[in-house]
Coordinates of C-alpha atoms in Angstrom, one line a residue:
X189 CA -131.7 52.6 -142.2
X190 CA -130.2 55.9 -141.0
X191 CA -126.7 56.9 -141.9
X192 CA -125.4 56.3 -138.3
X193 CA -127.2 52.6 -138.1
X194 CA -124.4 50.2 -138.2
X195 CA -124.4 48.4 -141.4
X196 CA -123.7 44.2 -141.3
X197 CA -120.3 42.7 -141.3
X198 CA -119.8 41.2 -145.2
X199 CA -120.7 44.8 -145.9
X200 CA -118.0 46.1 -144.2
X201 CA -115.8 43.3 -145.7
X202 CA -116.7 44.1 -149.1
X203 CA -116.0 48.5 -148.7
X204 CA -113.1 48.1 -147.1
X205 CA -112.1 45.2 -149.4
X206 CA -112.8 47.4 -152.6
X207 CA -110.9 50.2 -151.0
X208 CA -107.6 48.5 -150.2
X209 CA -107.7 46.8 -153.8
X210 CA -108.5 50.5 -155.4
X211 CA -105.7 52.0 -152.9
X212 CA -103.0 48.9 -154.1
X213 CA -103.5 49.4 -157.4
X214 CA -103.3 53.0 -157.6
X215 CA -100.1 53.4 -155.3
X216 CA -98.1 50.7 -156.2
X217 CA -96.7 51.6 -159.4
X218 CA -95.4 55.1 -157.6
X219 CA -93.4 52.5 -155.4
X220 CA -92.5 50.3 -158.4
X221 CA -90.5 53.2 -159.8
X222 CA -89.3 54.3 -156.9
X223 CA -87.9 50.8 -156.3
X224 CA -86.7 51.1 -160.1
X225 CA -84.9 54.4 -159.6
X226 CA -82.5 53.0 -156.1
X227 CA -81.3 50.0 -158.5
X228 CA -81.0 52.5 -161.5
X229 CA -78.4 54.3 -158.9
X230 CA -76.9 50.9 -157.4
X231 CA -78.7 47.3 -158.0
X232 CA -79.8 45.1 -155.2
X233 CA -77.3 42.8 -153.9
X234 CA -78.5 39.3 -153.4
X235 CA -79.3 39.2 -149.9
X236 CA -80.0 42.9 -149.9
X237 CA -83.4 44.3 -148.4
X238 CA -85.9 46.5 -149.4
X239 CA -89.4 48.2 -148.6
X240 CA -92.2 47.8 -150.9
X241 CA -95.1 49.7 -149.7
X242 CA -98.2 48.7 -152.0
X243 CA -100.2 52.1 -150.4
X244 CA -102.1 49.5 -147.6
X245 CA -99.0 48.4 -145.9
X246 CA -95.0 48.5 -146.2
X247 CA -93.3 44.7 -146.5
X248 CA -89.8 43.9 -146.3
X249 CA -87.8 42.2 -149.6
X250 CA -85.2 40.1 -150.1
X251 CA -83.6 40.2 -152.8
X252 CA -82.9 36.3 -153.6
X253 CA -83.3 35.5 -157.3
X254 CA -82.5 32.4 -158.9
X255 CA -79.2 31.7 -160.5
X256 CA -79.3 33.5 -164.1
X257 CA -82.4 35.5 -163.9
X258 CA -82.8 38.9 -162.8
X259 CA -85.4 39.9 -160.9
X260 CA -88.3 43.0 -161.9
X261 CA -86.2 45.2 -159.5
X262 CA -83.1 44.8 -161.6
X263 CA -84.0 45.3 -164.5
X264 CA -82.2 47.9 -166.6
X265 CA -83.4 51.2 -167.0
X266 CA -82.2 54.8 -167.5
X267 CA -85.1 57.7 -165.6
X268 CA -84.8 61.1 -165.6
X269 CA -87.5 61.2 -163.1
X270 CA -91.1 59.4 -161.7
X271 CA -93.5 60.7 -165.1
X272 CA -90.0 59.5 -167.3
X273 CA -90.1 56.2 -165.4
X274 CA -93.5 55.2 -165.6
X275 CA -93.4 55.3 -169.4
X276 CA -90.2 53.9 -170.3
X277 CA -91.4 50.8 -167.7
X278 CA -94.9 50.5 -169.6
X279 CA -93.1 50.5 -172.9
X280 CA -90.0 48.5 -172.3
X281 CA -91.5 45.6 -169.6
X282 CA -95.7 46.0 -170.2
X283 CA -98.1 48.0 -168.4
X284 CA -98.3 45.2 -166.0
X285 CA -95.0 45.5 -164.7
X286 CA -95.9 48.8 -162.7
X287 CA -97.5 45.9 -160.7
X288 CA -94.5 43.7 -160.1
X289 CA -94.1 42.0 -156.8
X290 CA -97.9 43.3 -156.0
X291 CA -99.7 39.6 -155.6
X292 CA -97.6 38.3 -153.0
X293 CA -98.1 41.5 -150.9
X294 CA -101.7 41.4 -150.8
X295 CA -102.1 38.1 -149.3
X296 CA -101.0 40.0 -145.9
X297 CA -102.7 43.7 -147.1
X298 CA -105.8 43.4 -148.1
X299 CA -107.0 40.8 -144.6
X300 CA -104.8 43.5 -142.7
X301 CA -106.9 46.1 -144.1
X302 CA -110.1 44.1 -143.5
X303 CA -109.8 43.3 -140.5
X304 CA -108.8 46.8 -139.1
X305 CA -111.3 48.4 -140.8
X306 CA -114.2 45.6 -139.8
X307 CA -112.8 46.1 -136.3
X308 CA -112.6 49.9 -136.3
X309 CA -116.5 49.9 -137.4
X310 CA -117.6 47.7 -134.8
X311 CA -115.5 49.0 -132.0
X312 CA -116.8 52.9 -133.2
X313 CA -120.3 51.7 -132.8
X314 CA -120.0 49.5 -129.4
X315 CA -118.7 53.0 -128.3
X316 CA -121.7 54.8 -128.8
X317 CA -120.4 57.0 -131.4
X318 CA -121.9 59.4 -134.5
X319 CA -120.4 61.5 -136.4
X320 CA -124.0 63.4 -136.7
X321 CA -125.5 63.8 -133.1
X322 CA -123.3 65.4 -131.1
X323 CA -119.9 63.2 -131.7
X324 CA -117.8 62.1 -128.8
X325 CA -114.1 63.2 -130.6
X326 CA -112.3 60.6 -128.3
X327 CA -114.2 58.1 -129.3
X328 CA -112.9 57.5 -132.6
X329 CA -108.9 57.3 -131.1
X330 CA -109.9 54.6 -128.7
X331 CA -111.9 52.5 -131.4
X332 CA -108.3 53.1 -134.2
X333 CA -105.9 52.1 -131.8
X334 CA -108.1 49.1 -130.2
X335 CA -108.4 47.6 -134.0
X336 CA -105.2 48.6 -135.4
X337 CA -103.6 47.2 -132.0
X338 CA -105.5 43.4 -133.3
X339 CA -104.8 43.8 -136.7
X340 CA -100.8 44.3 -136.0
X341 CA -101.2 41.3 -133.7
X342 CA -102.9 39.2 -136.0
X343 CA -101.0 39.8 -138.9
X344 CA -97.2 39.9 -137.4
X345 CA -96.5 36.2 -137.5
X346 CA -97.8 35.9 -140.9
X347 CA -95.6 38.6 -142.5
X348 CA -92.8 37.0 -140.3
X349 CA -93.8 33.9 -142.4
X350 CA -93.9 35.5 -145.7
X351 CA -90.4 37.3 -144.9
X352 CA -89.2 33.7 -144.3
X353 CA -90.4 31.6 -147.3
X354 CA -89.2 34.7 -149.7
X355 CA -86.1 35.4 -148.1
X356 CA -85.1 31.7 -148.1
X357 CA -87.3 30.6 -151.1
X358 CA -88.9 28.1 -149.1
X359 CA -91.6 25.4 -150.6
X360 CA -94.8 25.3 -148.4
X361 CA -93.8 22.1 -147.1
X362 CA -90.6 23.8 -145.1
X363 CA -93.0 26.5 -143.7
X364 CA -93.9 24.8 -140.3
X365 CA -90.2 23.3 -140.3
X366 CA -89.1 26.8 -140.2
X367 CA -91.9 27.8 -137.6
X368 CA -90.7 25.5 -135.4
X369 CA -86.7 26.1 -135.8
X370 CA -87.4 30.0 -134.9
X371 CA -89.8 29.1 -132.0
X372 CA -87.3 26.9 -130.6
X373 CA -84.8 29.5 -130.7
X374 CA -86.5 31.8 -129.4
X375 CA -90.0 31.0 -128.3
X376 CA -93.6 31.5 -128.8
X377 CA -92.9 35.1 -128.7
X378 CA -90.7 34.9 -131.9
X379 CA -93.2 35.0 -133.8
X380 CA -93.7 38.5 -133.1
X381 CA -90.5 39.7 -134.2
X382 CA -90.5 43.1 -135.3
X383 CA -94.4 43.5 -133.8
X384 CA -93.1 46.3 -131.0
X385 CA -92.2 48.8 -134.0
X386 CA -95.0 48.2 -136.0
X387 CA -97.0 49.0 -132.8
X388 CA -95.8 52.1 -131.9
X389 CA -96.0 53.1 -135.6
X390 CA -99.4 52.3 -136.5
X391 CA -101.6 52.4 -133.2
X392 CA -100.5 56.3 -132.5
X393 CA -101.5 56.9 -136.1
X394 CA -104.6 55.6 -135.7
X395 CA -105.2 57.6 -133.2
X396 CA -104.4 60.7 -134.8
X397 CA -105.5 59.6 -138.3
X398 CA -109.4 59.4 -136.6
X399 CA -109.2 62.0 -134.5
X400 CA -108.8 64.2 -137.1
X401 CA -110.7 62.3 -139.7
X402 CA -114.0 62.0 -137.7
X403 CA -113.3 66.0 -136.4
X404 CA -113.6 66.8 -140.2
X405 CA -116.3 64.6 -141.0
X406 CA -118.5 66.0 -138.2
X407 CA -117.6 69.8 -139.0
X408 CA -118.4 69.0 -142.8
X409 CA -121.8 67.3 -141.5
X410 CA -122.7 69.9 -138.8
X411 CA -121.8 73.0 -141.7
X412 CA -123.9 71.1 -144.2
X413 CA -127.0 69.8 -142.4
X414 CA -128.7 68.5 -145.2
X415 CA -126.0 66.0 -145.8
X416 CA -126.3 63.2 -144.2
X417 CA -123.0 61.4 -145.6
X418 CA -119.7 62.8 -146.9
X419 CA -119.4 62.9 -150.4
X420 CA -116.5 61.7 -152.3
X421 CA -114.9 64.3 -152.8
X422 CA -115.3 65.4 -148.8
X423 CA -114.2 62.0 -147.4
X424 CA -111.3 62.2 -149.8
X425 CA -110.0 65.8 -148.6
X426 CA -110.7 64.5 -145.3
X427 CA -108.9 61.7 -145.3
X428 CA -106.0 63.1 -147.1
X429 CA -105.6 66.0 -144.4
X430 CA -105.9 63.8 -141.8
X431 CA -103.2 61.1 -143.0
X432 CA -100.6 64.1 -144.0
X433 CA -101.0 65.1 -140.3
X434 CA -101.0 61.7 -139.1
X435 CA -97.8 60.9 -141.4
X436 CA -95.8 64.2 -139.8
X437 CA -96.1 63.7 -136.2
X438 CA -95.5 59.5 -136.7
X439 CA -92.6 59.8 -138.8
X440 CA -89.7 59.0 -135.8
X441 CA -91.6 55.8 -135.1
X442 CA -91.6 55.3 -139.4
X443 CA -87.5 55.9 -139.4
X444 CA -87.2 53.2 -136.7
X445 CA -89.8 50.5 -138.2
X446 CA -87.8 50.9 -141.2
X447 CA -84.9 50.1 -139.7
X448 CA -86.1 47.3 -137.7
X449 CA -88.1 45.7 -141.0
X450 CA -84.5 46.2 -142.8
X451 CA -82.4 44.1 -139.5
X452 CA -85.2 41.3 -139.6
X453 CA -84.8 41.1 -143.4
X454 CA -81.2 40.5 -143.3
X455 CA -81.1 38.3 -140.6
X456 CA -84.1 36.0 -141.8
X457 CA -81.8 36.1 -145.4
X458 CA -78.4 34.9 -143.7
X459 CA -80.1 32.1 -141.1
X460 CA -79.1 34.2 -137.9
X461 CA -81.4 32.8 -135.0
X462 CA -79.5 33.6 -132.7
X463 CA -78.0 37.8 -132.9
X464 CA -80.9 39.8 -131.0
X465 CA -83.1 42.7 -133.3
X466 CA -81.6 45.9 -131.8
X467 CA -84.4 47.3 -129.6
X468 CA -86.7 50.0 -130.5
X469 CA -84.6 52.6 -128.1
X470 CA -81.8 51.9 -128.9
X471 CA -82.2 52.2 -132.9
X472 CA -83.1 55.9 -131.3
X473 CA -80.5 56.7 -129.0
X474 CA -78.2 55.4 -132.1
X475 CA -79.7 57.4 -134.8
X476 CA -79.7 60.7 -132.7
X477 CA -76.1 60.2 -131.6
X478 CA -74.7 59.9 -134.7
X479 CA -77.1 61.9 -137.2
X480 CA -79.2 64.3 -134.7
X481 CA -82.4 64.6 -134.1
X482 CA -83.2 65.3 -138.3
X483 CA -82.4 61.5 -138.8
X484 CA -85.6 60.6 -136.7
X485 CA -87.3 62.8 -139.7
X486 CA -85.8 61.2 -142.4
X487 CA -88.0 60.7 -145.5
X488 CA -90.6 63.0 -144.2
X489 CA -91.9 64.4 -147.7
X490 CA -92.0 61.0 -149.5
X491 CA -93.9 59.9 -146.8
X492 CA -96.1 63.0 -146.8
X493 CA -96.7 62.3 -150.6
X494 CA -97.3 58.5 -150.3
X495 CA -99.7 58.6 -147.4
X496 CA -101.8 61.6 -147.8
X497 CA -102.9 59.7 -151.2
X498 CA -103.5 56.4 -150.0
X499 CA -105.3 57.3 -146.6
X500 CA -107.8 59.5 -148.9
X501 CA -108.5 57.1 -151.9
X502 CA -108.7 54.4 -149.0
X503 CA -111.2 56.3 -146.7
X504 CA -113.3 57.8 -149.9
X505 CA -113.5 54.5 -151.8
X506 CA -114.6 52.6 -147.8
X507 CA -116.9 55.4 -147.5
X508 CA -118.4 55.2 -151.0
X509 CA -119.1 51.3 -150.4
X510 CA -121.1 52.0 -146.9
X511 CA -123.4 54.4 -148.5
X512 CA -123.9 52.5 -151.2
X513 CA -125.1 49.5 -148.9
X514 CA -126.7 51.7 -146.9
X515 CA -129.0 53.1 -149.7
X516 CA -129.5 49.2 -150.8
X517 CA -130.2 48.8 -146.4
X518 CA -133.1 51.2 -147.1
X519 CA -134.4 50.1 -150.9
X520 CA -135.0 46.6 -148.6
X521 CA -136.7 47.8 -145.3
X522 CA -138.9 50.0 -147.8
X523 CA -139.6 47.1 -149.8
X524 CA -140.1 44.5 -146.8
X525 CA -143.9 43.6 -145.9
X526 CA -145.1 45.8 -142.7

């Protein structure tokens, strides 16, 4: 089995499975003291919302603890800086507490992940496309926004589910009550609040992550013929260029996902069915009337720093698993009877 055969669908499963895992536990703890470092400056009201980004995928908090404890996010602390943070917070709480609040976040992540990924695969080789004999560079845009468009789709009302139960601690027994309370409220379509921004986020960086991706794969593979794969280190500088790139030109749509993520939050948090999310141009129009065009920029080296990262440990680690399954495709088919 060549390089450019298309390998079965657990073995996608399983790379880009391995990946995200890899990519969560490598970038979380950045956003754990991150996280650490706001409430070091002014603690999280109850009610409050954040973003925690576990490197796959951001998800909005609310912060509702029970009476008399405080929550990971809380807890006391006193950082000079990110190196300073991570060991006072491995000493003081554990090394495991650079995790906190990871678990619940992969439930949506890691099929997110999967299913783009799986999608992306099988939508890149429908197209007719390889990265080795003479690649088609608009192919890979079509096939990243086609699968992240179904994986934002897919996964929308779920997150919507899990912003609910956390930000009104429900017991899995409430969950279709309050299904059906926010359907009836506003419809079928409710349960893709928030789904427009995540949209215009992701499917345009798709598109531009891939483009750029695939361009640098293929110009690796045409300069050094006798490869026939990327290595490691290649997929990762690849992937790492393409997602700063991707992360610059997508970071207006980033400000205003944030900002929708944050609305959701606190409505979901005080029971509001019935006050309308402000709409995508509007959050815009707002933002550049009052702060100028910079605020649509806001962030833009943080993000630069926690995407490049992710997208390049992500895209090594996936491309690590296929060609290890396709070097096990080809131990079989040499080993099979003729």
């Amino acid at each position: 089995m060549s390089a450019n055969q298309e390998l079965k669908p657990w073995q996608i499963i399983v790379s880009s499975c391995s990946g995200a895992l890899l990519t969560s536990l490598l970038m979380t703890p950045l956003d754990v003291v991150k996280i650490r470092m706001q409430a070091q400056r002014k603690p999280f009201e109850r009610g409050q919302c954040f973003l925690y980004c576990n490197g796959l995928m951001d998800h909005i908090c609310t912060c509702t603890p029970p009476p008399g404890v405080r929550p990971w996010y809380n807890q006391p602390g006193r950082f000079t800086g990110t190196f300073d943070a991570l060991v006072k917070i491995s000493r003081q709480d554990g090394v495991p507490a650079l995790w906190s609040g990871l678990p619940p976040t992969l439930v949506m992540a890691l099929p997110a992940t999967v299913i783009y990924y799986c999608c992306y695969e099988r939508f890149k080789y429908m197209l007719g496309y390889h990265s080795n004999e003479n690649p088609n560079a608009l192919l890979p845009p079509i096939a990243g926004a086609t699968a992240r468009f179904i994986a934002a789709t897919i996964i929308n009302p779920l997150e919507l589910i899990r912003t609910k139960m956390q930000s009104k601690v429900l017991r899995y027994s409430e969950i279709a009550e309050s299904v059906r309370i926010a359907v009836q409220h506003g419809g079928v379509l409710a349960l893709w609040k928030g789904w427009a921004p995540s949209v215009l986020r992701d499917v345009p960086f798709s598109v531009i992550y891939w483009f750029h991706y695939e361009l640098f794969k293929a110009r690796l593979l045409q300069q050094y013929s006798s490869q026939k794969e990327l290595t490691f280190p290649q997929s990762f500088a690849c992937g790492a260029c393409a997602g700063a790139i991707s992360a610059v030109l997508t970071t207006p749509f980033d400000v205003v996902k944030t900002h929708r993520q944050i609305e959701l939050g606190e409505l979901e948090s005080l029971g509001d069915h019935h006050r309308r999310l402000s709409s995508t141009w509007k959050i815009i129009s707002r933002l550049y009337r009052t702060e100028g065009v910079t605020a649509l920029f806001t962030g833009l080296s943080p993000r630069i720093i926690k995407v490049a990262p992710a997208c390049a440990i992500m895209i090594s680690s996936f491309e690590y698993g296929k060609r290890l399954f396709h070097a096990y495709n080809n131990d079989v088919e040499l080993e099979a009877p003729s």
